[in-house]
Amino acid sequence: MLLSELARDRGIRYFLISFTDLFGVQRSKLVPAQSIDEMAENGAGFAGFAAWLDMTPADPDILAMPDRDSLFQLPWKPEVAWMPADLCDIHGQPMIDTPRLLLKKMVAAAADQGYRIKTGVECEFFLLSGEAHQISDSSDRAAKPCYDQQALMRRYEVISEICDGMLSLGWKPYQNDHEDANGQFEMNWHYDDVLVTADRQAFFKYMVKSIAEKHGFNATFMPKPFATLTGNGCHTHLSVWDNEGKINLFTDTTGSSELSTLGYQFIGGVLESAAALCAFANPSVNSYKRINAPVTLSGATWSPNTISYGGNNRTHTIRIPDFGRFELRLADGAANPYLLAAAIIATGLDGIERKIDPGDRCDNNSYDSPPSDSVKLLPNNLLDALRCLKSNVILTETLGTSFVESYLKLQHQQWNQYSHHISSWELEHTLDC
């Protein structure tokens, strides 16, 4: 069926053809339904330099080819449909160094080895008052607001509309809660194939912000918008299945352990490259205000500070909450849905290939127990993470040298812009020198 015919059947008037750039920003063109078949065939043209891509104004246009198999009709505006797109050059050649295509590359690499990756994400966000940088609910002041029933229900109209949207899209959402910070919420939906989850995560951020604006609020996934409150995480649950998606290969068939040997090897690869992985899991300057952070108002940051794994223990980078899966607690709300997933797969497959032993699990509270000499700390800032990525052979070779060089180039530009900024703290503490 042509997209124009689908539009007629579903009452769609416009299509948003959207791609995600290297920094996770969604770039779109709004196409009327009468023109969508031509755009689907030939692509929507963009100037690559206008987005966060390693291009110049002298470069030719790039084309966004929409994926009709991943069409989302906006629940709050059904006359519009959103479609994620893959980028190609004007000759029709795929631009493999772009986020969604990199994830597809890693999905294919896993499939070649007989593996099918499934993920689920927990996206945390704050609801703020309009343009003001303050919590939208002035009554949300508890020191430990996590799961606060009253605060949750005061934002029922927003949360329920977002959840209704996920229900209508068939995502199988199963719970919503007030999180550990005042004004912070989390919404969970069922896990799926990694590309499906990444597309949904990208759309979820757009949906949350749009519905929040509809109700007069501003939603933010910023990693650490408030110094004394818990930051926005993007916890990622991952399991590896056979190519048919029927058998969970992380399941220990003996029943004596939470994970199979394959699962622990995957974890071993992630932990070995964790410092470099931070460049994708924690891609902003602000990200490092969330990890390695001082104690918050609630008494815990709920963010990792050591490169370690444990059982059902939320103080480590990796938690094994149940049989057959693990949770990476490293990533935050600024993470690019596609690059994060691609990098996790790259490091995990390396762990399987080299049969990396993650070592003994840690059952300590990493917040109040000093780490042993064998446990490494996470990078202290974005620059440290970028340096770790530059020296990491696995991610460079697997994701591609040209992509990593482009990513590092753009991220160093961001770091330099940040470094040129004079903060109020500097003025307060050094002006009298």
Tab-separated table of C-alpha atoms in Angstrom, residues 57-423:
chain	number	residue	atom	x	y	z
A	57	PRO	CA	28.140	24.154	4.067
A	58	ALA	CA	29.987	23.175	0.884
A	59	ASP	CA	28.802	19.563	1.061
A	60	PRO	CA	25.866	18.426	-1.116
A	61	ASP	CA	22.454	17.746	0.377
A	62	ILE	CA	21.756	14.552	2.249
A	63	LEU	CA	18.545	12.566	1.847
A	64	ALA	CA	16.387	11.161	4.632
A	65	MET	CA	14.705	7.922	3.568
A	66	PRO	CA	11.698	7.259	5.849
A	67	ASP	CA	11.155	3.789	7.279
A	68	ARG	CA	7.481	3.004	6.631
A	69	ASP	CA	7.727	-0.055	8.886
A	70	SER	CA	8.290	2.279	11.857
A	71	LEU	CA	5.407	4.698	11.418
A	72	PHE	CA	3.943	6.335	14.534
A	73	GLN	CA	0.632	8.179	14.194
A	74	LEU	CA	0.723	10.923	16.827
A	75	PRO	CA	-1.791	9.962	19.561
A	76	TRP	CA	-2.279	13.612	20.540
A	77	LYS	CA	-2.492	14.786	16.898
A	78	PRO	CA	-3.669	11.818	14.752
A	79	GLU	CA	-3.597	13.820	11.534
A	80	VAL	CA	0.230	13.679	11.714
A	81	ALA	CA	2.453	10.579	11.425
A	82	TRP	CA	6.134	10.405	12.464
A	83	MET	CA	8.603	8.201	10.604
A	84	PRO	CA	12.278	7.694	11.542
A	85	ALA	CA	14.586	7.932	8.560
A	86	ASP	CA	17.955	6.620	7.426
A	87	LEU	CA	20.367	8.999	5.724
A	88	CYS	CA	21.974	8.583	2.326
A	89	ASP	CA	23.919	10.851	0.004
A	90	ILE	CA	22.540	12.340	-3.209
A	91	HIS	CA	23.695	9.242	-5.088
A	92	GLY	CA	21.585	7.012	-2.852
A	93	GLN	CA	24.513	5.547	-0.920
A	94	PRO	CA	23.748	4.923	2.795
A	95	MET	CA	25.618	7.198	5.195
A	96	ILE	CA	26.737	4.441	7.515
A	97	ASP	CA	28.350	6.861	9.986
A	98	THR	CA	24.935	8.071	11.142
A	99	PRO	CA	23.203	6.817	14.306
A	100	ARG	CA	20.329	4.685	13.039
A	101	LEU	CA	22.413	3.025	10.356
A	102	LEU	CA	25.195	2.325	12.855
A	103	LEU	CA	22.696	0.528	15.051
A	104	LYS	CA	21.461	-1.444	12.038
A	105	LYS	CA	25.083	-2.355	11.323
A	106	MET	CA	25.508	-3.728	14.849
A	107	VAL	CA	22.185	-5.583	14.669
A	108	ALA	CA	23.451	-7.259	11.491
A	109	ALA	CA	26.805	-8.068	13.110
A	110	ALA	CA	25.005	-9.737	16.013
A	111	ALA	CA	22.744	-11.660	13.627
A	112	ASP	CA	25.788	-12.959	11.744
A	113	GLN	CA	26.877	-14.568	15.006
A	114	GLY	CA	23.427	-16.026	15.657
A	115	TYR	CA	22.291	-13.384	18.134
A	116	ARG	CA	19.189	-11.198	18.337
A	117	ILE	CA	19.433	-8.301	20.785
A	118	LYS	CA	16.419	-7.211	22.802
A	119	THR	CA	16.302	-4.128	25.000
A	120	GLY	CA	14.016	-2.130	27.218
A	121	VAL	CA	14.638	1.378	28.520
A	122	GLU	CA	13.540	3.372	31.554
A	123	CYS	CA	13.388	7.032	30.550
A	124	GLU	CA	13.238	9.530	33.414
A	125	PHE	CA	12.179	13.153	32.967
A	126	PHE	CA	11.216	16.279	34.913
A	127	LEU	CA	8.062	18.341	34.429
A	128	LEU	CA	8.932	22.021	34.798
A	129	SER	CA	6.825	25.175	34.830
A	130	GLY	CA	6.693	26.526	31.297
A	131	GLU	CA	9.958	28.235	30.433
A	132	ALA	CA	10.976	28.610	34.075
A	133	HIS	CA	13.697	26.398	35.493
A	134	GLN	CA	11.634	25.178	38.430
A	135	ILE	CA	9.529	22.164	39.407
A	136	SER	CA	6.013	22.508	38.004
A	137	ASP	CA	4.364	21.261	41.199
A	138	SER	CA	5.029	23.629	44.107
A	139	SER	CA	3.583	21.044	46.513
A	140	ASP	CA	6.124	18.418	45.448
A	141	ARG	CA	8.617	19.096	48.253
A	142	ALA	CA	9.155	15.779	50.047
A	143	ALA	CA	12.726	14.791	50.883
A	144	LYS	CA	11.979	11.263	49.635
A	145	PRO	CA	9.382	11.769	46.880
A	146	CYS	CA	9.933	8.452	45.076
A	147	TYR	CA	6.597	6.675	44.399
A	148	ASP	CA	4.751	9.592	46.042
A	149	GLN	CA	1.082	8.881	45.304
A	150	GLN	CA	-0.185	12.440	45.815
A	151	ALA	CA	2.506	14.004	43.616
A	152	LEU	CA	1.963	11.374	40.930
A	153	MET	CA	-1.779	11.962	40.797
A	154	ARG	CA	-1.420	15.740	40.698
A	155	ARG	CA	0.113	15.184	37.272
A	156	TYR	CA	-2.401	12.481	36.298
A	157	GLU	CA	-3.632	14.346	33.208
A	158	VAL	CA	-0.143	14.512	31.696
A	159	ILE	CA	1.059	11.030	32.674
A	160	SER	CA	-2.169	9.282	31.701
A	161	GLU	CA	-2.270	10.982	28.282
A	162	ILE	CA	1.296	9.841	27.560
A	163	CYS	CA	0.478	6.317	28.742
A	164	ASP	CA	-2.732	6.273	26.684
A	165	GLY	CA	-0.588	7.205	23.701
A	166	MET	CA	1.717	4.248	24.284
A	167	LEU	CA	-1.289	1.959	24.679
A	168	SER	CA	-2.746	3.125	21.376
A	169	LEU	CA	0.600	2.525	19.674
A	170	GLY	CA	0.791	-1.030	20.988
A	171	TRP	CA	3.901	-0.601	23.136
A	172	LYS	CA	2.427	-2.485	26.098
A	173	PRO	CA	3.189	0.084	28.823
A	174	TYR	CA	2.867	-1.464	32.241
A	175	GLN	CA	3.665	1.117	34.934
A	176	ASN	CA	4.219	4.822	35.614
A	177	ASP	CA	5.645	6.359	38.743
A	178	HIS	CA	6.932	9.457	40.457
A	179	GLU	CA	10.699	9.100	40.641
A	180	ASP	CA	13.283	9.925	43.299
A	181	ALA	CA	13.506	13.657	42.571
A	182	ASN	CA	10.799	16.241	43.064
A	183	GLY	CA	8.978	16.756	39.787
A	184	GLN	CA	10.533	13.650	38.210
A	185	PHE	CA	8.673	10.778	36.544
A	186	GLU	CA	9.376	7.468	34.820
A	187	MET	CA	7.211	5.443	32.434
A	188	ASN	CA	7.883	1.854	31.403
A	189	TRP	CA	6.866	-0.140	28.363
A	190	HIS	CA	7.601	-3.690	27.190
A	191	TYR	CA	11.014	-4.630	25.813
A	192	ASP	CA	11.471	-5.520	22.140
A	193	ASP	CA	14.092	-5.858	19.420
A	194	VAL	CA	16.783	-3.243	19.929
A	195	LEU	CA	15.957	-1.144	16.835
A	196	VAL	CA	12.258	-1.146	17.721
A	197	THR	CA	13.095	0.061	21.231
A	198	ALA	CA	15.455	2.755	19.927
A	199	ASP	CA	12.810	4.124	17.544
A	200	ARG	CA	10.272	4.104	20.365
A	201	GLN	CA	12.689	5.839	22.714
A	202	ALA	CA	13.295	8.588	20.163
A	203	PHE	CA	9.556	9.032	19.643
A	204	PHE	CA	8.855	8.815	23.389
A	205	LYS	CA	11.025	11.868	24.079
A	206	TYR	CA	9.171	13.798	21.377
A	207	MET	CA	5.790	12.639	22.677
A	208	VAL	CA	6.542	13.499	26.311
A	209	LYS	CA	7.719	17.002	25.437
A	210	SER	CA	4.748	17.626	23.134
A	211	ILE	CA	2.092	16.448	25.586
A	212	ALA	CA	3.771	18.334	28.443
A	213	GLU	CA	3.637	21.528	26.359
A	214	LYS	CA	-0.020	20.851	25.603
A	215	HIS	CA	-0.662	20.962	29.366
A	216	GLY	CA	1.438	24.087	29.916
A	217	PHE	CA	4.579	22.379	31.188
A	218	ASN	CA	8.098	21.838	29.931
A	219	ALA	CA	9.535	18.299	30.021
A	220	THR	CA	13.282	17.787	30.189
A	221	PHE	CA	15.459	14.682	29.983
A	222	MET	CA	18.545	16.723	30.946
A	223	PRO	CA	20.868	14.470	32.992
A	224	LYS	CA	21.156	16.759	36.035
A	225	PRO	CA	18.985	19.908	35.963
A	226	PHE	CA	19.079	20.376	39.763
A	227	ALA	CA	22.246	20.070	41.834
A	228	THR	CA	20.585	18.618	44.940
A	229	LEU	CA	18.149	16.248	43.214
A	230	THR	CA	18.562	12.869	41.537
A	231	GLY	CA	19.328	13.129	37.815
A	232	ASN	CA	17.550	11.665	34.793
A	233	GLY	CA	18.774	8.178	33.990
A	234	CYS	CA	18.098	6.028	30.954
A	235	HIS	CA	18.539	2.551	32.400
A	236	THR	CA	18.854	-0.052	29.668
A	237	HIS	CA	17.804	-3.679	30.134
A	238	LEU	CA	19.377	-6.090	27.662
A	239	SER	CA	19.178	-9.759	26.755
A	240	VAL	CA	20.542	-11.793	23.839
A	241	TRP	CA	18.318	-14.306	22.033
A	242	ASP	CA	18.693	-16.729	19.165
A	243	ASN	CA	18.028	-15.343	15.681
A	244	GLU	CA	14.401	-16.483	15.795
A	245	GLY	CA	13.848	-14.628	19.051
A	246	LYS	CA	12.556	-17.746	20.774
A	247	ILE	CA	15.391	-18.722	23.120
A	248	ASN	CA	16.957	-16.328	25.625
A	249	LEU	CA	20.662	-17.117	25.451
A	250	PHE	CA	21.288	-15.237	28.697
A	251	THR	CA	19.315	-17.866	30.598
A	252	ASP	CA	21.412	-20.281	32.600
A	253	THR	CA	19.914	-23.659	31.719
A	254	THR	CA	21.292	-25.209	34.909
A	255	GLY	CA	19.305	-22.765	37.031
A	256	SER	CA	22.316	-22.165	39.280
A	257	SER	CA	23.033	-18.585	38.201
A	258	GLU	CA	21.170	-15.469	37.116
A	259	LEU	CA	22.907	-15.469	33.721
A	260	SER	CA	24.515	-17.920	31.343
A	261	THR	CA	28.240	-17.863	30.619
A	262	LEU	CA	27.400	-15.924	27.455
A	263	GLY	CA	25.629	-13.303	29.544
A	264	TYR	CA	28.567	-12.813	31.876
A	265	GLN	CA	30.948	-12.584	28.914
A	266	PHE	CA	28.734	-9.855	27.426
A	267	ILE	CA	28.908	-7.992	30.745
A	268	GLY	CA	32.670	-8.480	30.760
A	269	GLY	CA	32.965	-6.713	27.423
A	270	VAL	CA	30.741	-3.824	28.519
A	271	LEU	CA	32.700	-3.308	31.729
A	272	GLU	CA	36.084	-3.494	30.008
A	273	SER	CA	35.074	-0.634	27.681
A	274	ALA	CA	32.819	1.188	30.165
A	275	ALA	CA	34.987	4.305	30.412
A	276	ALA	CA	34.881	4.737	26.625
A	277	LEU	CA	31.195	3.784	26.541
A	278	CYS	CA	30.532	6.854	28.692
A	279	ALA	CA	31.164	9.009	25.606
A	280	PHE	CA	27.838	7.646	24.270
A	281	ALA	CA	25.977	6.794	27.482
A	282	ASN	CA	26.828	10.155	29.074
A	283	PRO	CA	27.407	12.445	26.086
A	284	SER	CA	26.994	15.913	27.588
A	285	VAL	CA	29.003	18.122	29.913
A	286	ASN	CA	26.073	17.992	32.313
A	287	SER	CA	26.097	14.165	32.322
A	288	TYR	CA	29.002	14.114	34.768
A	289	LYS	CA	27.015	16.059	37.330
A	290	ARG	CA	24.819	12.926	37.564
A	291	ILE	CA	27.442	10.154	37.806
A	292	ASN	CA	30.105	10.470	40.518
A	293	ALA	CA	27.729	12.968	42.158
A	294	PRO	CA	27.505	13.962	45.822
A	295	VAL	CA	24.583	12.735	47.908
A	296	THR	CA	21.240	14.247	46.908
A	297	LEU	CA	18.344	15.473	49.032
A	298	SER	CA	16.814	11.963	49.058
A	299	GLY	CA	20.033	10.414	50.379
A	300	ALA	CA	21.254	8.681	47.195
A	301	THR	CA	22.032	9.607	43.595
A	302	TRP	CA	20.887	6.225	42.208
A	303	SER	CA	23.728	6.646	39.692
A	304	PRO	CA	26.916	4.578	39.455
A	305	ASN	CA	30.403	5.759	40.317
A	306	THR	CA	32.383	2.544	39.851
A	307	ILE	CA	32.917	0.259	36.857
A	308	SER	CA	31.414	-2.777	38.545
A	309	TYR	CA	28.475	-5.146	38.487
A	310	GLY	CA	26.301	-6.674	41.156
A	311	GLY	CA	23.147	-8.628	41.739
A	312	ASN	CA	19.941	-6.776	42.564
A	313	ASN	CA	22.018	-3.809	43.720
A	314	ARG	CA	21.374	-0.365	42.265
A	315	THR	CA	24.707	1.204	43.267
A	316	HIS	CA	26.768	-0.393	40.479
A	317	THR	CA	27.135	0.308	36.764
A	318	ILE	CA	25.465	-3.012	35.939
A	319	ARG	CA	22.698	-4.658	37.965
A	320	ILE	CA	21.406	-8.186	37.454
A	321	PRO	CA	17.843	-7.792	38.747
A	322	ASP	CA	16.475	-11.095	37.516
A	323	PHE	CA	17.272	-14.185	35.501
A	324	GLY	CA	18.155	-13.803	31.827
A	325	ARG	CA	18.880	-10.065	31.592
A	326	PHE	CA	20.990	-7.280	32.992
A	327	GLU	CA	20.439	-3.567	33.530
A	328	LEU	CA	23.022	-0.976	32.499
A	329	ARG	CA	22.472	1.929	34.894
A	330	LEU	CA	25.128	4.136	33.338
A	331	ALA	CA	23.239	6.024	30.618
A	332	ASP	CA	21.342	9.278	31.139
A	333	GLY	CA	18.602	11.209	29.383
A	334	ALA	CA	21.001	12.887	26.941
A	335	ALA	CA	22.066	9.570	25.400
A	336	ASN	CA	21.377	9.101	21.697
A	337	PRO	CA	18.985	6.105	21.543
A	338	TYR	CA	20.750	4.635	18.511
A	339	LEU	CA	24.386	5.278	19.395
A	340	LEU	CA	23.908	4.065	22.965
A	341	ALA	CA	22.463	0.755	21.796
A	342	ALA	CA	25.086	0.355	19.041
A	343	ALA	CA	27.955	0.941	21.476
A	344	ILE	CA	26.558	-1.488	24.061
A	345	ILE	CA	26.233	-4.205	21.416
A	346	ALA	CA	29.756	-3.522	20.124
A	347	THR	CA	31.321	-3.908	23.574
A	348	GLY	CA	29.166	-6.890	24.503
A	349	LEU	CA	29.954	-8.818	21.333
A	350	ASP	CA	33.630	-8.164	22.024
A	351	GLY	CA	33.159	-9.707	25.446
A	352	ILE	CA	31.606	-12.808	23.900
A	353	GLU	CA	34.268	-13.091	21.202
A	354	ARG	CA	37.149	-12.824	23.682
A	355	LYS	CA	35.306	-14.710	26.447
A	356	ILE	CA	35.948	-11.875	28.902
A	357	ASP	CA	35.395	-12.805	32.536
A	358	PRO	CA	33.761	-9.868	34.369
A	359	GLY	CA	35.250	-11.087	37.643
A	360	ASP	CA	33.431	-11.497	40.920
A	361	ARG	CA	30.255	-9.552	41.351
A	362	CYS	CA	30.177	-6.753	43.921
A	363	ASP	CA	27.530	-6.896	46.620
A	364	ASN	CA	28.688	-3.838	48.533
A	365	ASN	CA	27.024	-0.447	48.669
A	366	SER	CA	29.376	1.414	46.332
A	367	TYR	CA	28.179	4.761	47.706
A	368	ASP	CA	29.604	4.257	51.197
A	369	SER	CA	32.170	1.473	50.752
A	370	PRO	CA	35.496	2.418	49.191
A	371	PRO	CA	36.148	0.373	46.046
A	372	SER	CA	38.837	-2.263	46.035
A	373	ASP	CA	42.016	-1.678	44.069
A	374	SER	CA	40.660	-3.860	41.265
A	375	VAL	CA	37.560	-1.698	40.730
A	376	LYS	CA	38.001	1.315	38.461
A	377	LEU	CA	36.120	4.594	38.660
A	378	LEU	CA	34.034	6.155	35.912
A	379	PRO	CA	35.392	9.218	34.054
A	380	ASN	CA	35.069	12.485	35.948
A	381	ASN	CA	34.037	14.606	32.975
A	382	LEU	CA	33.207	14.506	29.291
A	383	LEU	CA	36.776	15.248	28.223
A	384	ASP	CA	38.060	12.216	30.129
A	385	ALA	CA	35.375	10.051	28.493
A	386	LEU	CA	36.302	11.331	25.024
A	387	ARG	CA	39.941	10.498	25.667
A	388	CYS	CA	38.921	7.003	26.719
A	389	LEU	CA	36.913	6.614	23.517
A	390	LYS	CA	39.832	7.793	21.400
A	391	SER	CA	42.091	5.107	22.872
A	392	ASN	CA	39.481	2.328	22.778
A	393	VAL	CA	40.322	-0.024	19.916
A	394	ILE	CA	37.114	-2.073	20.157
A	395	LEU	CA	34.650	0.780	19.666
A	396	THR	CA	36.825	2.468	17.055
A	397	GLU	CA	37.194	-0.651	14.927
A	398	THR	CA	33.633	-1.905	15.390
A	399	LEU	CA	31.724	1.345	14.925
A	400	GLY	CA	34.243	2.604	12.380
A	401	THR	CA	37.257	4.902	12.524
A	402	SER	CA	35.607	7.611	10.404
A	403	PHE	CA	32.527	7.716	12.626
A	404	VAL	CA	34.520	7.858	15.873
A	405	GLU	CA	36.750	10.608	14.489
A	406	SER	CA	33.709	12.648	13.448
A	407	TYR	CA	31.994	12.111	16.787
A	408	LEU	CA	35.108	13.104	18.730
A	409	LYS	CA	35.571	16.183	16.550
A	410	LEU	CA	32.057	17.471	17.222
A	411	GLN	CA	32.170	16.581	20.912
A	412	HIS	CA	35.492	18.393	21.353
A	413	GLN	CA	33.866	21.443	19.793
A	414	GLN	CA	31.153	21.230	22.441
A	415	TRP	CA	33.730	20.815	25.203
A	416	ASN	CA	35.660	23.855	23.966
A	417	GLN	CA	32.493	25.956	23.920
A	418	TYR	CA	31.798	24.901	27.487
A	419	SER	CA	35.375	25.655	28.538
A	420	HIS	CA	35.089	29.197	27.164
A	421	HIS	CA	32.074	29.862	29.391
A	422	ILE	CA	32.648	31.708	32.671
A	423	SER	CA	30.346	30.254	35.323
